[in-house]
Amino acid sequence: MYCRNCGTPLKPDNYICTKCGVPAGIGNKFCPSCANPTDENAVMCVRCGVFFAAPQNVAPQDAQQRSKLVAALLAFFLGTLGIHNFYLGYTNKGVTQLLLTLLASFLTCGLSAVAVQVWAIVEGVQLLTGTINTDGNGYPLKQDI
Ligand SMILES: [Zn+2]
Ligand SMILES: [Zn+2]
């Protein structure tokens, strides 16, 4: 599948074109099937004969935009448990933080929990400043800060 806007090849799980940033299926300049340039008003590709489907939703129905504000607050207040990463869909990172806090605390007298708290606060700041802008699935976060 190709980007309808710029003709760049897209992977099946790319909901947004990595080159031009336009959601997959949006645009009218290239055939999604063979990347042949198409007329804006064309409903089918004259080269490969494929019909152009109506633009699909950017994200699947069940994928709600996660809130940046909620994620940042979770990072600041529940960061040692990795809750903000579970919320954002960064499950591996969340599990790592949770395990570091719960298990390693016994071995390091709580030092690792402090380290995770610092880590989580850094991530909270990155959320606030926009360094972290997408969730674990690559969907943009809701800009509610
Ligand atoms: Zn594109
Ligand atoms: Zn085509």
PDB file of C-alpha atoms and ligand atoms in Angstrom:
ATOM      1  CA  MET A   1       0.000   0.000   0.000  1.00  0.00           C
ATOM      2  CA  TYR A   2       1.181   3.501  -0.834  1.00  0.00           C
ATOM      3  CA  CYS A   3       0.495   6.933   0.615  1.00  0.00           C
ATOM      4  CA  ARG A   4      -2.337   8.588  -1.352  1.00  0.00           C
ATOM      5  CA  ASN A   5      -0.733  11.958  -0.785  1.00  0.00           C
ATOM      6  CA  CYS A   6       2.950  11.435  -1.641  1.00  0.00           C
ATOM      7  CA  GLY A   7       3.242   7.904  -3.066  1.00  0.00           C
ATOM      8  CA  THR A   8       5.583   6.610  -0.364  1.00  0.00           C
ATOM      9  CA  PRO A   9       5.276   2.848   0.367  1.00  0.00           C
ATOM     10  CA  LEU A  10       3.416   2.249   3.647  1.00  0.00           C
ATOM     11  CA  LYS A  11       3.525  -0.774   5.913  1.00  0.00           C
ATOM     12  CA  PRO A  12       0.120  -2.328   6.760  1.00  0.00           C
ATOM     13  CA  ASP A  13       0.382  -1.004  10.324  1.00  0.00           C
ATOM     14  CA  ASN A  14       1.282   2.544   9.285  1.00  0.00           C
ATOM     15  CA  TYR A  15      -1.808   4.622   9.994  1.00  0.00           C
ATOM     16  CA  ILE A  16       0.086   7.772   9.205  1.00  0.00           C
ATOM     17  CA  CYS A  17       2.551   8.271   6.345  1.00  0.00           C
ATOM     18  CA  THR A  18       6.057   8.481   7.783  1.00  0.00           C
ATOM     19  CA  LYS A  19       7.163  10.865   5.042  1.00  0.00           C
ATOM     20  CA  CYS A  20       4.414  13.474   4.711  1.00  0.00           C
ATOM     21  CA  GLY A  21       2.449  12.857   7.943  1.00  0.00           C
ATOM     22  CA  VAL A  22      -0.885  12.461   6.142  1.00  0.00           C
ATOM     23  CA  PRO A  23      -3.110   9.606   7.438  1.00  0.00           C
ATOM     24  CA  ALA A  24      -3.129   6.501   5.250  1.00  0.00           C
ATOM     25  CA  GLY A  25      -5.925   6.618   2.666  1.00  0.00           C
ATOM     26  CA  ILE A  26      -6.155  10.417   2.755  1.00  0.00           C
ATOM     27  CA  GLY A  27      -5.109  12.352  -0.316  1.00  0.00           C
ATOM     28  CA  ASN A  28      -5.825  12.083  -4.014  1.00  0.00           C
ATOM     29  CA  LYS A  29      -2.496  12.348  -5.788  1.00  0.00           C
ATOM     30  CA  PHE A  30      -1.282   8.712  -5.968  1.00  0.00           C
ATOM     31  CA  CYS A  31      -2.831   5.266  -6.401  1.00  0.00           C
ATOM     32  CA  PRO A  32      -2.665   3.368  -3.076  1.00  0.00           C
ATOM     33  CA  SER A  33      -2.154   0.113  -4.939  1.00  0.00           C
ATOM     34  CA  CYS A  34       0.551   0.909  -7.514  1.00  0.00           C
ATOM     35  CA  ALA A  35       1.654   4.463  -6.616  1.00  0.00           C
ATOM     36  CA  ASN A  36       0.734   5.720 -10.091  1.00  0.00           C
ATOM     37  CA  PRO A  37      -0.020   9.480 -10.033  1.00  0.00           C
ATOM     38  CA  THR A  38      -3.797   9.955 -10.233  1.00  0.00           C
ATOM     39  CA  ASP A  39      -6.134  12.795 -11.096  1.00  0.00           C
ATOM     40  CA  GLU A  40      -7.682  14.478  -8.034  1.00  0.00           C
ATOM     41  CA  ASN A  41     -11.185  13.528  -9.148  1.00  0.00           C
ATOM     42  CA  ALA A  42     -10.384  10.011 -10.340  1.00  0.00           C
ATOM     43  CA  VAL A  43     -12.327   7.203  -8.652  1.00  0.00           C
ATOM     44  CA  MET A  44     -10.190   4.449 -10.108  1.00  0.00           C
ATOM     45  CA  CYS A  45      -6.591   3.981 -11.166  1.00  0.00           C
ATOM     46  CA  VAL A  46      -6.219   3.850 -14.958  1.00  0.00           C
ATOM     47  CA  ARG A  47      -3.012   1.819 -14.646  1.00  0.00           C
ATOM     48  CA  CYS A  48      -3.948  -1.030 -12.284  1.00  0.00           C
ATOM     49  CA  GLY A  49      -7.752  -0.651 -12.302  1.00  0.00           C
ATOM     50  CA  VAL A  50      -8.153  -0.479  -8.520  1.00  0.00           C
ATOM     51  CA  PHE A  51     -11.071   1.586  -7.184  1.00  0.00           C
ATOM     52  CA  PHE A  52     -10.248   4.148  -4.541  1.00  0.00           C
ATOM     53  CA  ALA A  53     -12.048   3.500  -1.270  1.00  0.00           C
ATOM     54  CA  ALA A  54     -13.412   6.365   0.743  1.00  0.00           C
ATOM     55  CA  PRO A  55     -10.875   7.613   3.272  1.00  0.00           C
ATOM     56  CA  GLN A  56     -10.829   5.456   6.375  1.00  0.00           C
ATOM     57  CA  ASN A  57     -10.641   6.637   9.907  1.00  0.00           C
ATOM     58  CA  VAL A  58      -7.116   7.411  10.985  1.00  0.00           C
ATOM     59  CA  ALA A  59      -7.167   5.056  13.945  1.00  0.00           C
ATOM     60  CA  PRO A  60      -9.279   1.975  14.678  1.00  0.00           C
ATOM     61  CA  GLN A  61     -12.530   2.688  16.470  1.00  0.00           C
ATOM     62  CA  ASP A  62     -11.322   1.367  19.790  1.00  0.00           C
ATOM     63  CA  ALA A  63      -8.143   3.428  19.791  1.00  0.00           C
ATOM     64  CA  GLN A  64      -8.963   6.547  21.731  1.00  0.00           C
ATOM     65  CA  GLN A  65      -6.514   9.377  21.854  1.00  0.00           C
ATOM     66  CA  ARG A  66      -4.724   9.271  25.156  1.00  0.00           C
ATOM     67  CA  SER A  67      -4.519  12.431  27.160  1.00  0.00           C
ATOM     68  CA  LYS A  68      -1.115  14.022  27.583  1.00  0.00           C
ATOM     69  CA  LEU A  69      -2.261  15.746  30.773  1.00  0.00           C
ATOM     70  CA  VAL A  70      -3.463  12.502  32.382  1.00  0.00           C
ATOM     71  CA  ALA A  71      -0.239  10.732  31.387  1.00  0.00           C
ATOM     72  CA  ALA A  72       1.926  13.520  32.841  1.00  0.00           C
ATOM     73  CA  LEU A  73      -0.039  13.564  36.119  1.00  0.00           C
ATOM     74  CA  LEU A  74       0.245   9.777  36.384  1.00  0.00           C
ATOM     75  CA  ALA A  75       3.998  10.047  35.772  1.00  0.00           C
ATOM     76  CA  PHE A  76       4.403  12.605  38.570  1.00  0.00           C
ATOM     77  CA  PHE A  77       2.185  10.929  41.167  1.00  0.00           C
ATOM     78  CA  LEU A  78       2.242   7.208  40.328  1.00  0.00           C
ATOM     79  CA  GLY A  79       5.457   7.108  38.331  1.00  0.00           C
ATOM     80  CA  THR A  80       7.176   4.517  40.530  1.00  0.00           C
ATOM     81  CA  LEU A  81       4.505   2.003  39.492  1.00  0.00           C
ATOM     82  CA  GLY A  82       4.870   2.829  35.788  1.00  0.00           C
ATOM     83  CA  ILE A  83       1.129   3.592  35.557  1.00  0.00           C
ATOM     84  CA  HIS A  84       1.659   6.365  33.000  1.00  0.00           C
ATOM     85  CA  ASN A  85       3.414   3.913  30.653  1.00  0.00           C
ATOM     86  CA  PHE A  86       0.598   1.362  31.032  1.00  0.00           C
ATOM     87  CA  TYR A  87      -1.845   4.177  30.266  1.00  0.00           C
ATOM     88  CA  LEU A  88       0.118   5.190  27.151  1.00  0.00           C
ATOM     89  CA  GLY A  89       0.520   1.621  25.930  1.00  0.00           C
ATOM     90  CA  TYR A  90       4.270   1.423  26.611  1.00  0.00           C
ATOM     91  CA  THR A  91       3.642  -1.803  28.495  1.00  0.00           C
ATOM     92  CA  ASN A  92       7.228  -3.075  28.519  1.00  0.00           C
ATOM     93  CA  LYS A  93       8.498   0.161  30.021  1.00  0.00           C
ATOM     94  CA  GLY A  94       5.692   0.163  32.581  1.00  0.00           C
ATOM     95  CA  VAL A  95       6.443  -3.413  33.640  1.00  0.00           C
ATOM     96  CA  THR A  96      10.142  -2.552  33.949  1.00  0.00           C
ATOM     97  CA  GLN A  97       9.389   0.388  36.227  1.00  0.00           C
ATOM     98  CA  LEU A  98       6.925  -1.625  38.303  1.00  0.00           C
ATOM     99  CA  LEU A  99       9.380  -4.500  38.755  1.00  0.00           C
ATOM    100  CA  LEU A 100      12.250  -2.176  39.578  1.00  0.00           C
ATOM    101  CA  THR A 101      10.158  -0.561  42.278  1.00  0.00           C
ATOM    102  CA  LEU A 102       8.560  -3.698  43.740  1.00  0.00           C
ATOM    103  CA  LEU A 103      11.339  -6.264  43.479  1.00  0.00           C
ATOM    104  CA  ALA A 104      14.571  -4.344  43.393  1.00  0.00           C
ATOM    105  CA  SER A 105      13.551  -2.230  46.355  1.00  0.00           C
ATOM    106  CA  PHE A 106      14.204  -5.206  48.616  1.00  0.00           C
ATOM    107  CA  LEU A 107      17.726  -5.479  47.268  1.00  0.00           C
ATOM    108  CA  THR A 108      18.602  -1.804  47.133  1.00  0.00           C
ATOM    109  CA  CYS A 109      16.753  -0.566  50.238  1.00  0.00           C
ATOM    110  CA  GLY A 110      14.406   1.547  48.109  1.00  0.00           C
ATOM    111  CA  LEU A 111      17.114   3.201  46.045  1.00  0.00           C
ATOM    112  CA  SER A 112      15.769   1.745  42.796  1.00  0.00           C
ATOM    113  CA  ALA A 113      12.313   3.120  43.584  1.00  0.00           C
ATOM    114  CA  VAL A 114      13.874   6.566  43.908  1.00  0.00           C
ATOM    115  CA  ALA A 115      15.615   6.036  40.570  1.00  0.00           C
ATOM    116  CA  VAL A 116      12.315   5.013  38.942  1.00  0.00           C
ATOM    117  CA  GLN A 117      10.613   8.078  40.446  1.00  0.00           C
ATOM    118  CA  VAL A 118      13.296  10.308  38.889  1.00  0.00           C
ATOM    119  CA  TRP A 119      12.876   8.426  35.587  1.00  0.00           C
ATOM    120  CA  ALA A 120       9.094   8.905  35.719  1.00  0.00           C
ATOM    121  CA  ILE A 121       9.435  12.629  36.505  1.00  0.00           C
ATOM    122  CA  VAL A 122      11.762  12.998  33.501  1.00  0.00           C
ATOM    123  CA  GLU A 123       9.091  11.298  31.364  1.00  0.00           C
ATOM    124  CA  GLY A 124       6.420  13.537  32.849  1.00  0.00           C
ATOM    125  CA  VAL A 125       8.476  16.577  31.851  1.00  0.00           C
ATOM    126  CA  GLN A 126       9.024  15.088  28.379  1.00  0.00           C
ATOM    127  CA  LEU A 127       5.244  14.716  28.068  1.00  0.00           C
ATOM    128  CA  LEU A 128       4.720  18.330  29.138  1.00  0.00           C
ATOM    129  CA  THR A 129       7.364  19.642  26.734  1.00  0.00           C
ATOM    130  CA  GLY A 130       6.227  17.464  23.823  1.00  0.00           C
ATOM    131  CA  THR A 131       9.350  15.266  23.639  1.00  0.00           C
ATOM    132  CA  ILE A 132       6.965  12.331  24.121  1.00  0.00           C
ATOM    133  CA  ASN A 133       4.182  12.972  21.624  1.00  0.00           C
ATOM    134  CA  THR A 134       2.809   9.575  20.713  1.00  0.00           C
ATOM    135  CA  ASP A 135       1.463   6.556  22.581  1.00  0.00           C
ATOM    136  CA  GLY A 136       2.803   3.010  22.411  1.00  0.00           C
ATOM    137  CA  ASN A 137       0.955   2.392  19.143  1.00  0.00           C
ATOM    138  CA  GLY A 138       2.300   5.500  17.481  1.00  0.00           C
ATOM    139  CA  TYR A 139      -0.921   7.470  17.691  1.00  0.00           C
ATOM    140  CA  PRO A 140      -0.588  11.164  18.499  1.00  0.00           C
ATOM    141  CA  LEU A 141      -1.514  12.128  22.060  1.00  0.00           C
ATOM    142  CA  LYS A 142      -4.358  14.494  22.787  1.00  0.00           C
ATOM    143  CA  GLN A 143      -2.828  17.969  23.120  1.00  0.00           C
ATOM    144  CA  ASP A 144      -4.635  18.968  26.292  1.00  0.00           C
ATOM    145  CA  ILE A 145      -1.814  20.715  28.100  1.00  0.00           C
TER     146      ILE A 145
HETATM  147 ZN    ZN B   1       2.857  10.552   2.358  1.00  0.00          ZN
HETATM  148 ZN    ZN B   2      -2.900   1.839  -9.572  1.00  0.00          ZN
END
